[in-house]
Short mmCIF file of C-alpha atoms and ligand atoms in Angstrom, two decimals:
data_model
loop_
_atom_site.label_atom_id
_atom_site.label_comp_id
_atom_site.label_asym_id
_atom_site.label_seq_id
_atom_site.Cartn_x
_atom_site.Cartn_y
_atom_site.Cartn_z
CA MET A 1 134.32 134.43 94.76
CA LYS A 2 137.84 134.64 92.66
CA ILE A 3 140.72 133.59 94.23
CA ASN A 4 143.59 136.01 93.32
CA THR A 5 146.59 134.51 95.40
CA ALA A 6 147.12 131.71 97.56
CA THR A 7 150.20 131.24 99.53
CA PHE A 8 151.49 128.55 101.68
CA VAL A 9 152.36 129.93 104.87
CA ILE A 10 153.78 127.56 107.57
CA SER A 11 153.90 123.78 108.37
CA ASN A 12 153.64 122.45 111.83
CA SER A 13 152.59 120.14 114.39
CA ASP A 14 152.59 122.59 117.12
CA ILE A 15 149.25 124.65 117.51
CA ASN A 16 150.95 127.35 119.42
CA LYS A 17 153.21 128.14 116.05
CA CYS A 18 150.23 128.56 113.81
CA PRO A 19 150.11 132.08 112.49
CA SER A 20 149.03 134.51 115.18
CA GLU A 21 146.92 136.99 112.56
CA LYS A 22 142.95 136.59 113.78
CA LEU A 23 142.00 135.97 110.18
CA PRO A 24 138.71 133.38 109.68
CA GLU A 25 140.07 130.15 108.91
CA TYR A 26 138.26 127.16 107.10
CA ALA A 27 139.51 123.76 107.45
CA PHE A 28 139.25 120.56 105.74
CA ILE A 29 139.38 117.32 107.54
CA GLY A 30 138.64 113.89 106.84
CA ARG A 31 139.84 110.02 106.68
CA SER A 32 143.29 109.92 105.10
CA ASN A 33 143.03 109.89 101.39
CA VAL A 34 139.61 111.30 101.10
CA GLY A 35 141.29 114.09 99.12
CA LYS A 36 141.43 116.98 101.54
CA SER A 37 144.44 118.42 99.90
CA SER A 38 143.51 117.79 96.21
CA LEU A 39 140.39 119.77 97.05
CA ILE A 40 142.28 122.78 98.26
CA ASN A 41 144.53 122.57 95.02
CA MET A 42 140.98 122.48 92.85
CA LEU A 43 139.48 125.54 94.75
CA THR A 44 142.72 127.66 94.48
CA ASP A 45 143.24 126.69 90.83
CA HIS A 46 147.45 125.82 92.32
CA LYS A 47 148.01 122.43 91.15
CA GLY A 48 151.43 122.19 93.82
CA LEU A 49 149.92 124.06 96.59
CA ALA A 50 149.02 121.40 99.19
CA LYS A 51 151.10 118.41 98.48
CA ILE A 52 149.11 115.05 97.76
CA SER A 53 149.41 111.46 97.06
CA ASN A 54 147.52 108.37 96.22
CA LYS A 55 149.46 106.76 99.71
CA PRO A 56 147.20 107.72 102.58
CA GLY A 57 148.78 109.57 105.37
CA LYS A 58 150.56 112.03 103.09
CA THR A 59 149.54 115.17 105.08
CA GLN A 60 151.53 114.87 108.55
CA LEU A 61 151.34 118.12 109.50
CA ILE A 62 148.72 121.35 109.97
CA ASN A 63 149.33 123.73 106.62
CA HIS A 64 148.31 127.10 106.87
CA PHE A 65 147.68 128.82 103.51
CA ILE A 66 146.58 132.19 102.89
CA ILE A 67 143.95 133.24 100.26
CA ASN A 68 143.46 136.60 98.91
CA LYS A 69 145.46 137.71 102.01
CA VAL A 70 142.53 138.10 104.12
CA TRP A 71 141.47 134.21 105.22
CA PHE A 72 143.24 130.90 105.71
CA LEU A 73 142.56 127.77 104.55
CA VAL A 74 143.76 124.49 106.44
CA ASP A 75 145.15 121.28 105.34
CA LEU A 76 145.29 119.35 108.15
CA PRO A 77 146.12 114.98 108.37
CA GLY A 78 143.65 112.82 108.18
CA TYR A 79 142.39 110.25 109.96
CA GLY A 80 141.77 106.47 110.80
CA TYR A 81 143.33 104.86 107.52
CA ALA A 82 143.86 101.36 108.50
CA LYS A 83 147.31 101.24 106.59
CA VAL A 84 148.56 104.12 108.70
CA SER A 85 150.50 102.64 111.61
CA LYS A 86 149.11 102.69 114.89
CA LYS A 87 152.04 104.96 115.98
CA ALA A 88 151.19 107.84 113.12
CA ARG A 89 147.61 107.54 113.70
CA SER A 90 147.98 108.42 117.28
CA LYS A 91 150.12 111.16 116.56
CA PHE A 92 147.93 112.76 113.85
CA GLN A 93 144.97 112.56 116.24
CA GLY A 94 146.60 114.13 118.88
CA ILE A 95 147.26 117.25 116.64
CA ILE A 96 143.90 116.92 115.23
CA HIS A 97 142.37 117.35 118.39
CA ASP A 98 144.78 120.30 119.45
CA TYR A 99 144.01 122.19 116.35
CA PHE A 100 139.90 121.58 117.13
CA ASN A 101 140.20 122.38 120.74
CA LYS A 102 142.29 125.42 120.91
CA ARG A 103 142.05 127.23 117.26
CA LEU A 104 139.88 130.43 118.03
CA GLN A 105 139.98 131.66 114.34
CA LEU A 106 138.59 128.56 113.10
CA VAL A 107 135.15 129.62 111.65
CA CYS A 108 134.47 126.76 109.89
CA THR A 109 135.38 122.91 108.78
CA PHE A 110 134.50 121.14 106.06
CA VAL A 111 134.31 117.47 106.63
CA LEU A 112 135.15 115.53 103.68
CA ILE A 113 133.28 111.93 102.92
CA ASP A 114 134.24 109.97 100.12
CA SER A 115 130.81 109.46 98.07
CA ARG A 116 131.48 106.05 97.57
CA HIS A 117 130.81 104.82 100.73
CA LYS A 118 128.45 104.47 103.42
CA PRO A 119 128.54 106.08 106.50
CA GLN A 120 131.62 105.08 108.26
CA LYS A 121 131.75 104.81 112.17
CA ILE A 122 134.84 107.10 112.58
CA ASP A 123 133.65 109.81 110.13
CA LEU A 124 130.08 109.81 112.68
CA GLU A 125 132.59 109.97 115.57
CA PHE A 126 134.39 112.67 114.32
CA MET A 127 131.32 114.99 113.46
CA GLN A 128 129.94 113.80 117.04
CA PHE A 129 133.20 115.64 118.55
CA LEU A 130 132.94 118.48 116.51
CA GLY A 131 128.83 118.71 117.48
CA GLU A 132 129.81 118.34 121.48
CA ASN A 133 132.67 121.12 121.24
CA ASN A 134 130.07 123.30 119.56
CA ILE A 135 132.50 123.51 116.07
CA PRO A 136 130.57 124.43 113.39
CA PHE A 137 131.04 122.18 110.37
CA SER A 138 129.62 121.19 106.42
CA ILE A 139 129.96 118.25 104.84
CA ILE A 140 131.55 117.68 101.42
CA PHE A 141 130.93 114.50 99.40
CA THR A 142 134.12 113.85 97.32
CA LYS A 143 135.26 111.94 93.92
CA ILE A 144 131.67 112.27 92.25
CA ASP A 145 133.69 111.58 89.36
CA LYS A 146 134.29 107.95 90.11
CA LEU A 147 130.38 107.18 90.32
CA ALA A 148 127.40 107.74 87.92
CA LYS A 149 125.14 110.41 88.89
CA THR A 150 122.50 108.21 89.86
CA LYS A 151 124.80 106.51 92.43
CA VAL A 152 125.81 110.01 93.36
CA ALA A 153 122.11 110.86 94.54
CA LYS A 154 121.60 107.49 95.76
CA ASN A 155 124.71 107.34 98.10
CA ILE A 156 123.85 111.11 99.14
CA LYS A 157 120.52 110.68 100.16
CA ALA A 158 121.35 107.35 102.12
CA TYR A 159 124.07 109.41 104.08
CA VAL A 160 121.65 112.38 104.94
CA GLN A 161 119.25 109.57 106.31
CA GLY A 162 121.97 107.88 108.09
CA MET A 163 122.81 111.54 109.61
CA LEU A 164 119.39 112.18 110.21
CA ALA A 165 119.60 109.06 112.75
CA PHE A 166 122.15 111.22 114.85
CA TRP A 167 121.68 115.01 114.15
CA GLU A 168 118.02 116.88 114.46
CA THR A 169 119.20 118.42 111.03
CA MET A 170 121.30 118.26 108.54
CA PRO A 171 124.51 120.60 108.21
CA PRO A 172 125.32 121.95 105.19
CA TYR A 173 126.59 119.98 102.39
CA PHE A 174 128.55 119.88 99.10
CA ILE A 175 129.56 117.68 96.19
CA SER A 176 132.72 117.65 94.77
CA SER A 177 135.18 116.32 92.23
CA SER A 178 138.73 117.62 92.25
CA VAL A 179 138.88 116.16 88.60
CA ASP A 180 136.16 118.10 86.95
CA LYS A 181 136.26 120.70 89.36
CA THR A 182 132.73 120.18 90.48
CA GLY A 183 131.45 121.95 93.62
CA LYS A 184 134.50 124.61 93.30
CA ASN A 185 131.69 127.99 92.64
CA GLU A 186 129.33 126.70 95.43
CA ILE A 187 132.03 125.95 98.32
CA LEU A 188 133.87 129.43 97.22
CA GLU A 189 130.56 130.95 97.35
CA TYR A 190 129.55 129.47 100.81
CA ILE A 191 132.97 130.92 102.18
CA GLU A 192 132.16 134.07 100.79
CA THR A 193 129.21 134.19 102.49
CA VAL A 194 130.71 133.16 106.12
CA ASN A 195 133.49 135.68 105.52
CA SER A 196 131.01 138.64 104.62
CA ASP A 197 128.74 137.33 107.44
CA LEU A 198 131.52 138.06 110.06
CA LYS A 199 131.95 141.41 108.95
P1 LIG B 201 146.01 112.67 103.51
O1 LIG B 201 146.78 113.81 103.37
O2 LIG B 201 146.79 111.17 103.18
O3 LIG B 201 145.29 112.50 104.45
O4 LIG B 201 145.02 112.36 102.05
P2 LIG B 201 144.16 113.63 101.59
O5 LIG B 201 142.79 113.40 102.08
O6 LIG B 201 144.60 115.07 101.53
O7 LIG B 201 143.75 113.05 99.76
P3 LIG B 201 144.83 113.70 98.52
O8 LIG B 201 144.01 114.93 98.13
O9 LIG B 201 146.10 113.37 98.88
O10 LIG B 201 144.08 112.44 97.46
C1 LIG B 201 144.43 110.99 97.70
C2 LIG B 201 143.93 110.13 96.43
O11 LIG B 201 142.98 110.44 95.81
C3 LIG B 201 144.95 111.00 95.47
O12 LIG B 201 145.39 109.88 94.60
C4 LIG B 201 144.31 112.08 94.52
O13 LIG B 201 144.95 112.22 93.00
C5 LIG B 201 142.77 111.22 94.75
N1 LIG B 201 141.77 112.06 94.53
C6 LIG B 201 141.51 113.27 95.32
N2 LIG B 201 140.45 113.79 95.16
C7 LIG B 201 139.80 112.71 93.99
C8 LIG B 201 138.71 113.57 93.25
O14 LIG B 201 137.69 114.07 93.43
N3 LIG B 201 138.53 112.47 91.97
C9 LIG B 201 139.71 111.46 91.50
N4 LIG B 201 138.90 110.77 90.71
N5 LIG B 201 140.72 111.19 92.89
C10 LIG B 201 140.92 112.19 93.67
MG1 LIG B 202 146.32 115.69 102.48
#
């Protein structure tokens, strides 16, 4: 899929003020600092579209971007980073849960996981929350440029095994690097397929 236009629409902490258009929506979620905002910029080829930082807790609001005028990408605050204050964490958690519980336009959620790490309780619990609420999701393993290829394959194999202890099947998953653009075509093709299945 070619991205012709990618435009920021609105940021807010109130689900009721999110865009009212009934367009399909794809959300990016995961631990703070996992690379959600960077991935949005990489996918859209727009460097400064979503705000990024090496300091966790950069994205603090629900951010809507409209793509090709027909679907939304949504950048969300991250969850669970120890260095983010307790108060900020619980505020983000409130925003995130409200968004996932109420946003009817949401057709697919991408849960981002740092490819360098072993399965973390907080991510497994978040995916469990999505499952319990019948919210479909896919996984994107991020920052693969930071690892040797063999290590990426090894870590993902271990992650899949970890997931299969909780889930009957593994959800669709992708590998990505916002530095060398790995995964760009695969993720955009996937979104295109979901969009056309909705028609
Ligand atoms: P919050 O908004 O704080 O929840 O973080 P986020 O998940 O949006 O992460 P963000 O995109 O701001 O990136 C966090 C840090 O990781 C930044 O310093 C990025 O440059 C870096 N980063 C993100 N993706 C990649 C990647 O694929 N490879 C490498 N090497 N660094 C990355
Ligand atoms: Mg962010």
